[in-house]
Amino acid sequence: MTQRHLAGARILAQGLLDPGPGQAPTPTEVTRVFGAHQGQDVAGVMASLALRTGGELDPVLGAFDRGEIVRGYPMRGTVFAVAADTLAWLTQLCAAGPIRAATKRRPALGLEDAHVVRAEEVLEDVAAEHSTPGAGRGVLRAELLETWQRAGIPTDRGRGYHLLTHLISTGTAAYGPWRGNETAVVLARTWLPAGSDLEGSFNGEEEAAIAELARRYFTSHGPASVRDLAWWSKLPMGRIRSALPQIEEHLETGFADTDGRLHRDAATARGGGEQMWWRPGLAEEYARREKEAMRELLLPGFDELVLGYPDRLYLLDEAHHQALVPGRNGVFKRAAVRRGQVVATWGRTGSAGRRRLELQELVSVSDAQRRRLEKLFAAFPYTVA
């Protein structure tokens, strides 16, 4: 049994309900309040941001072009979309472990430290004139890898990807403006806001940075637990708990019952498990908007509603999890959600201009529900036709 009311509260917290005319936040505001938004599927993260900001892609792409949003490797060795003023300090806070792990793999790739140094030098040469926010268009990855290859830096067998990931993770580069169907590579020192590293943002105090990340996570993902945040960020639970007193006044806390409804104490929730945190007023707003939160949603494959928590069984039964993540190989299919439950995975079929919704039902979908999903499909914010 899924916890549909927990799903509904999270749908509301994540900004997936219509905010009303003139009330939609900007893509930059959404990206900042999320802390980081899963971004390894670039088309998917553009859609995720658009769905939370009025449904249009142009404002999202414009925010990338202006340098307000970037993609990087701040956590877990994977790509996230992050506000430009957040990437540097968040990466310094959370990326040390993945950097060490990647560095240990370098000898097996046939790479030496000299290759890393040379790759950085070449990147500086090619990207410098293209890394001014609002004007620069960055360097496409294929162009960069070709330039590295000509400079004698090996890029085959994943070596180019390793070098680029390292340079982004260690603060030399970032993924910036939208070009074609990807975000181009830029130099971080000119593209990111000055003074946005740990020292400039928090006077080097990591506990203050952890508190800020926790505030953003619980505001955008809550109801969620310290364990959820520790999994998402890979920060130790003890460090998160130590930082919580700095932000408790900005959050509400309680427990969820077996249906996911929120209660102030565990006894009222009938021993409802872990303590959770959420933004002020969320429970009351969900009570008013419960019916709206139970409506159909179409999500891209790597949306934070699915990937923002270690346990996805609040959204779907264990028997259906395999359909969402075939082989549990880290590749997530697009989810169709109704009444706080994943009811199908979805795709599109047909030639450009004549696309049709294709549903793989996990539970029965009525004709009326399908018509509503088709309406959502017609308005879905794709970056390509």
Tab-separated table of C-alpha atoms in Angstrom, residues 51-355:
chain	number	residue	atom	x	y	z
A	51	LEU	CA	6.672	21.997	-14.792
A	52	ARG	CA	7.317	23.882	-11.537
A	53	THR	CA	7.440	27.348	-13.121
A	54	GLY	CA	4.379	27.670	-15.309
A	55	GLY	CA	5.043	24.927	-17.855
A	56	GLU	CA	7.110	26.846	-20.415
A	57	LEU	CA	10.669	25.938	-21.453
A	58	ASP	CA	11.911	29.323	-22.672
A	59	PRO	CA	12.261	30.839	-19.171
A	60	VAL	CA	14.251	27.782	-18.063
A	61	LEU	CA	16.611	27.890	-21.049
A	62	GLY	CA	16.965	31.643	-20.625
A	63	ALA	CA	18.045	31.212	-16.999
A	64	PHE	CA	20.803	28.836	-18.129
A	65	ASP	CA	21.886	31.276	-20.868
A	66	ARG	CA	22.039	34.189	-18.413
A	67	GLY	CA	24.186	32.143	-16.039
A	68	GLU	CA	21.567	31.948	-13.271
A	69	ILE	CA	21.353	28.128	-13.361
A	70	VAL	CA	24.150	25.670	-14.116
A	71	ARG	CA	24.737	21.940	-14.062
A	72	GLY	CA	27.568	20.376	-12.111
A	73	TYR	CA	28.606	17.462	-9.890
A	74	PRO	CA	27.920	18.764	-6.374
A	75	MET	CA	26.894	15.445	-4.810
A	76	ARG	CA	27.063	11.681	-5.302
A	77	GLY	CA	29.233	11.942	-8.417
A	78	THR	CA	26.184	12.652	-10.567
A	79	VAL	CA	24.872	15.681	-12.421
A	80	PHE	CA	22.492	18.153	-10.791
A	81	ALA	CA	20.977	21.454	-11.892
A	82	VAL	CA	21.919	24.060	-9.298
A	83	ALA	CA	21.549	27.817	-8.894
A	84	ALA	CA	24.800	29.403	-10.033
A	85	ASP	CA	25.332	31.033	-6.633
A	86	THR	CA	25.050	27.598	-4.981
A	87	LEU	CA	27.225	25.314	-7.102
A	88	ALA	CA	30.643	26.248	-5.692
A	89	TRP	CA	29.841	25.978	-1.975
A	90	LEU	CA	27.638	22.913	-2.392
A	91	THR	CA	30.325	21.097	-4.358
A	92	GLN	CA	32.955	21.957	-1.767
A	93	LEU	CA	30.619	20.680	0.953
A	94	CYS	CA	29.517	17.393	-0.614
A	95	ALA	CA	31.779	16.282	-3.461
A	96	ALA	CA	35.006	15.306	-1.684
A	97	GLY	CA	34.123	11.607	-1.471
A	98	PRO	CA	33.198	11.171	-5.155
A	99	ILE	CA	36.333	13.109	-6.167
A	100	ARG	CA	38.548	10.762	-4.131
A	101	ALA	CA	36.809	7.704	-5.566
A	102	ALA	CA	37.202	8.974	-9.135
A	103	THR	CA	40.861	9.812	-8.590
A	104	LYS	CA	41.551	6.252	-7.435
A	105	ARG	CA	40.154	4.973	-10.743
A	106	ARG	CA	42.470	7.175	-12.796
A	107	PRO	CA	45.407	4.723	-13.136
A	108	ALA	CA	43.052	2.056	-14.517
A	109	LEU	CA	42.060	4.525	-17.222
A	110	GLY	CA	45.674	5.127	-18.166
A	111	LEU	CA	45.525	8.738	-17.025
A	112	GLU	CA	48.195	10.598	-15.076
A	113	ASP	CA	48.112	13.845	-13.128
A	114	ALA	CA	49.899	15.483	-16.046
A	115	HIS	CA	46.883	14.765	-18.248
A	116	VAL	CA	44.610	16.546	-15.771
A	117	VAL	CA	46.903	19.591	-15.648
A	118	ARG	CA	47.125	19.757	-19.434
A	119	ALA	CA	43.370	19.285	-19.845
A	120	GLU	CA	42.750	22.243	-17.544
A	121	GLU	CA	45.214	24.404	-19.480
A	122	VAL	CA	43.544	23.580	-22.804
A	123	LEU	CA	40.084	24.172	-21.360
A	124	GLU	CA	41.187	27.605	-20.130
A	125	ASP	CA	42.451	28.458	-23.619
A	126	VAL	CA	39.334	27.367	-25.520
A	127	ALA	CA	36.613	28.439	-23.098
A	128	ALA	CA	37.881	31.771	-21.740
A	129	GLU	CA	36.324	33.975	-24.419
A	130	HIS	CA	33.026	32.039	-24.277
A	131	SER	CA	32.446	32.113	-20.505
A	132	THR	CA	30.808	35.469	-19.815
A	133	PRO	CA	27.254	35.025	-18.479
A	134	GLY	CA	24.602	36.403	-20.790
A	135	ALA	CA	26.995	36.672	-23.721
A	136	GLY	CA	29.222	33.601	-23.839
A	137	ARG	CA	27.916	30.426	-25.429
A	138	GLY	CA	30.399	28.016	-23.873
A	139	VAL	CA	32.124	25.100	-25.601
A	140	LEU	CA	30.277	21.966	-26.656
A	141	ARG	CA	31.582	18.757	-25.118
A	142	ALA	CA	32.390	17.231	-28.497
A	143	GLU	CA	34.419	20.320	-29.415
A	144	LEU	CA	36.295	20.201	-26.112
A	145	LEU	CA	37.086	16.493	-26.393
A	146	GLU	CA	38.301	16.958	-29.957
A	147	THR	CA	40.559	19.811	-28.841
A	148	TRP	CA	41.933	17.690	-26.008
A	149	GLN	CA	42.610	14.844	-28.416
A	150	ARG	CA	44.528	17.142	-30.767
A	151	ALA	CA	46.561	18.339	-27.782
A	152	GLY	CA	47.636	14.753	-27.070
A	153	ILE	CA	45.237	14.159	-24.173
A	154	PRO	CA	43.531	10.741	-24.452
A	155	THR	CA	39.726	10.966	-24.431
A	156	ASP	CA	38.611	7.482	-25.529
A	157	ARG	CA	37.365	4.711	-23.191
A	158	GLY	CA	35.693	7.221	-20.881
A	159	ARG	CA	38.861	9.209	-20.264
A	160	GLY	CA	37.471	12.458	-21.673
A	161	TYR	CA	34.383	12.108	-19.503
A	162	HIS	CA	36.580	11.456	-16.444
A	163	LEU	CA	38.659	14.570	-17.081
A	164	LEU	CA	35.655	16.813	-17.639
A	165	THR	CA	33.881	15.482	-14.554
A	166	HIS	CA	37.012	16.087	-12.479
A	167	LEU	CA	37.395	19.673	-13.719
A	168	ILE	CA	33.759	20.420	-12.926
A	169	SER	CA	33.876	18.700	-9.525
A	170	THR	CA	37.002	20.580	-8.490
A	171	GLY	CA	35.684	24.007	-9.484
A	172	THR	CA	37.387	24.735	-12.804
A	173	ALA	CA	34.356	24.321	-15.070
A	174	ALA	CA	30.566	24.013	-15.136
A	175	TYR	CA	27.828	23.234	-17.611
A	176	GLY	CA	26.303	26.583	-18.546
A	177	PRO	CA	24.265	27.904	-21.498
A	178	TRP	CA	21.880	25.876	-23.619
A	179	ARG	CA	23.243	25.062	-27.071
A	180	GLY	CA	21.430	22.676	-29.380
A	181	ASN	CA	20.383	19.844	-27.110
A	182	GLU	CA	22.948	20.215	-24.331
A	183	THR	CA	24.454	22.633	-21.856
A	184	ALA	CA	27.855	23.870	-22.987
A	185	VAL	CA	31.029	23.885	-20.875
A	186	VAL	CA	32.153	27.186	-19.333
A	187	LEU	CA	34.871	28.340	-16.944
A	188	ALA	CA	33.549	28.508	-13.400
A	189	ARG	CA	35.727	31.439	-12.322
A	190	THR	CA	33.981	33.819	-14.735
A	191	TRP	CA	30.575	32.133	-15.080
A	192	LEU	CA	29.739	31.624	-11.402
A	193	PRO	CA	29.121	34.626	-9.107
A	194	ALA	CA	32.205	35.865	-7.295
A	195	GLY	CA	32.362	34.920	-3.618
A	196	SER	CA	29.882	32.038	-3.908
A	197	ASP	CA	32.233	29.413	-2.487
A	198	LEU	CA	32.150	28.160	1.116
A	199	GLU	CA	34.378	30.958	2.321
A	200	GLY	CA	32.438	33.707	0.621
A	201	SER	CA	28.978	32.342	1.414
A	202	PHE	CA	29.455	30.994	4.964
A	203	ASN	CA	32.843	32.284	6.115
A	204	GLY	CA	34.087	28.747	5.587
A	205	GLU	CA	31.753	27.327	8.261
A	206	GLU	CA	30.568	23.964	6.999
A	207	GLU	CA	27.899	23.542	9.670
A	208	ALA	CA	26.219	26.749	8.489
A	209	ALA	CA	26.319	25.440	4.916
A	210	ILE	CA	24.808	22.111	6.031
A	211	ALA	CA	22.047	24.001	7.828
A	212	GLU	CA	21.258	25.972	4.682
A	213	LEU	CA	21.208	22.836	2.546
A	214	ALA	CA	18.911	21.147	5.079
A	215	ARG	CA	16.570	24.155	5.085
A	216	ARG	CA	16.326	24.035	1.299
A	217	TYR	CA	15.859	20.268	1.154
A	218	PHE	CA	13.142	20.111	3.807
A	219	THR	CA	11.393	23.157	2.325
A	220	SER	CA	11.264	21.675	-1.185
A	221	HIS	CA	11.186	17.917	-0.454
A	222	GLY	CA	9.506	17.720	2.928
A	223	PRO	CA	7.884	15.938	4.586
A	224	ALA	CA	11.247	14.193	4.758
A	225	SER	CA	13.563	12.835	7.428
A	226	VAL	CA	17.194	13.385	8.361
A	227	ARG	CA	17.853	9.938	6.912
A	228	ASP	CA	16.345	11.081	3.586
A	229	LEU	CA	18.600	14.127	3.478
A	230	ALA	CA	21.660	12.080	4.443
A	231	TRP	CA	20.987	9.674	1.573
A	232	TRP	CA	20.335	12.519	-0.887
A	233	SER	CA	23.414	14.549	0.047
A	234	LYS	CA	25.677	11.765	1.368
A	235	LEU	CA	26.410	13.941	4.402
A	236	PRO	CA	26.642	12.060	7.727
A	237	MET	CA	23.410	12.039	9.730
A	238	GLY	CA	25.262	13.250	12.807
A	239	ARG	CA	26.459	16.397	11.039
A	240	ILE	CA	22.953	17.115	9.766
A	241	ARG	CA	21.455	16.702	13.245
A	242	SER	CA	24.101	19.031	14.683
A	243	ALA	CA	23.147	21.715	12.149
A	244	LEU	CA	19.357	21.398	12.585
A	245	PRO	CA	19.053	23.796	15.582
A	246	GLN	CA	20.141	26.631	13.277
A	247	ILE	CA	17.038	26.227	11.105
A	248	GLU	CA	14.338	24.681	13.326
A	249	GLU	CA	12.463	27.983	13.486
A	250	HIS	CA	12.080	27.887	9.684
A	251	LEU	CA	10.520	24.403	9.617
A	252	GLU	CA	7.712	22.331	11.093
A	253	THR	CA	8.118	18.770	12.261
A	254	GLY	CA	6.044	15.685	12.988
A	255	PHE	CA	5.219	12.172	11.805
A	256	ALA	CA	3.257	10.504	9.005
A	257	ASP	CA	0.743	7.699	9.573
A	258	THR	CA	0.420	4.642	7.333
A	259	ASP	CA	-1.565	6.643	4.759
A	260	GLY	CA	0.952	9.483	4.861
A	261	ARG	CA	-1.185	12.029	6.710
A	262	LEU	CA	0.888	14.326	8.909
A	263	HIS	CA	0.630	14.510	12.703
A	264	ARG	CA	2.477	16.581	15.283
A	265	ASP	CA	3.465	13.598	17.441
A	266	ALA	CA	4.170	9.917	16.920
A	267	ALA	CA	1.363	8.800	19.222
A	268	THR	CA	-1.302	10.552	17.154
A	269	ALA	CA	0.241	9.048	14.040
A	270	ARG	CA	0.034	5.660	15.771
A	271	GLY	CA	3.781	5.204	15.854
A	272	GLY	CA	4.227	6.577	12.367
A	273	GLY	CA	7.944	5.978	12.040
A	274	GLU	CA	10.692	8.574	11.629
A	275	GLN	CA	10.451	12.210	12.547
A	276	MET	CA	9.928	14.362	9.458
A	277	TRP	CA	10.466	18.018	8.627
A	278	TRP	CA	8.572	20.286	6.214
A	279	ARG	CA	7.967	23.912	5.368
A	280	PRO	CA	5.646	25.955	7.604
A	281	GLY	CA	1.976	25.729	6.678
A	282	LEU	CA	2.360	22.750	4.356
A	283	ALA	CA	0.000	20.447	6.270
A	284	GLU	CA	-2.755	23.076	6.360
A	285	GLU	CA	-2.301	23.927	2.684
A	286	TYR	CA	-2.430	20.254	1.743
A	287	ALA	CA	-5.707	19.875	3.646
A	288	ARG	CA	-7.154	22.618	1.427
A	289	ARG	CA	-5.637	21.318	-1.820
A	290	GLU	CA	-5.791	17.557	-1.298
A	291	LYS	CA	-8.151	16.987	-4.237
A	292	GLU	CA	-5.859	18.972	-6.533
A	293	ALA	CA	-2.808	17.042	-5.336
A	294	MET	CA	-4.501	13.765	-6.239
A	295	ARG	CA	-4.902	14.726	-9.915
A	296	GLU	CA	-2.871	13.226	-12.758
A	297	LEU	CA	0.753	14.201	-13.338
A	298	LEU	CA	3.221	13.353	-16.101
A	299	LEU	CA	6.833	13.507	-14.911
A	300	PRO	CA	10.136	13.202	-16.757
A	301	GLY	CA	12.289	10.201	-15.977
A	302	PHE	CA	14.602	11.646	-13.332
A	303	ASP	CA	12.281	13.980	-11.463
A	304	GLU	CA	12.989	14.849	-7.826
A	305	LEU	CA	9.561	13.576	-6.751
A	306	VAL	CA	10.872	10.115	-7.603
A	307	LEU	CA	14.623	10.481	-7.053
A	308	GLY	CA	14.654	12.872	-4.098
A	309	TYR	CA	14.152	10.122	-1.484
A	310	PRO	CA	15.808	6.758	-0.790
A	311	ASP	CA	12.465	4.967	-0.503
A	312	ARG	CA	10.189	5.329	-3.527
A	313	LEU	CA	7.563	2.957	-2.147
A	314	TYR	CA	5.471	5.875	-0.943
A	315	LEU	CA	4.667	6.306	-4.669
A	316	LEU	CA	4.335	2.741	-5.918
A	317	ASP	CA	4.164	-0.836	-4.711
A	318	GLU	CA	7.274	-2.998	-4.595
A	319	ALA	CA	5.794	-5.186	-7.345
A	320	HIS	CA	5.776	-2.224	-9.730
A	321	HIS	CA	9.181	-0.799	-8.861
A	322	GLN	CA	10.888	-2.983	-11.454
A	323	ALA	CA	8.779	-1.363	-14.193
A	324	LEU	CA	9.906	2.119	-13.152
A	325	VAL	CA	13.582	1.160	-12.836
A	326	PRO	CA	14.119	-1.924	-15.027
A	327	GLY	CA	16.902	-4.056	-13.593
A	328	ARG	CA	17.446	-1.391	-10.908
A	329	ASN	CA	20.188	-0.060	-13.184
A	330	GLY	CA	19.750	3.607	-12.326
A	331	VAL	CA	17.785	4.458	-15.466
A	332	PHE	CA	14.336	5.746	-14.507
A	333	LYS	CA	11.389	5.688	-16.861
A	334	ARG	CA	8.926	8.555	-16.996
A	335	ALA	CA	6.155	8.244	-14.420
A	336	ALA	CA	2.437	8.927	-14.742
A	337	VAL	CA	0.988	9.687	-11.309
A	338	ARG	CA	-2.602	9.726	-10.075
A	339	ARG	CA	-3.901	9.941	-6.496
A	340	GLY	CA	-0.325	10.004	-5.224
A	341	GLN	CA	0.596	6.746	-6.941
A	342	VAL	CA	2.603	5.853	-10.042
A	343	VAL	CA	-0.065	4.274	-12.256
A	344	ALA	CA	1.986	3.876	-15.446
A	345	THR	CA	5.259	4.570	-17.161
A	346	TRP	CA	4.988	6.581	-20.326
A	347	GLY	CA	6.699	7.557	-23.546
A	348	ARG	CA	5.778	8.942	-26.904
A	349	THR	CA	5.471	7.318	-30.259
A	350	GLY	CA	4.965	8.530	-33.813
A	351	SER	CA	6.832	10.952	-36.055
A	352	ALA	CA	7.628	14.584	-35.195
A	353	GLY	CA	4.500	16.678	-35.171
A	354	ARG	CA	2.313	13.598	-34.745
A	355	ARG	CA	3.475	12.305	-31.370
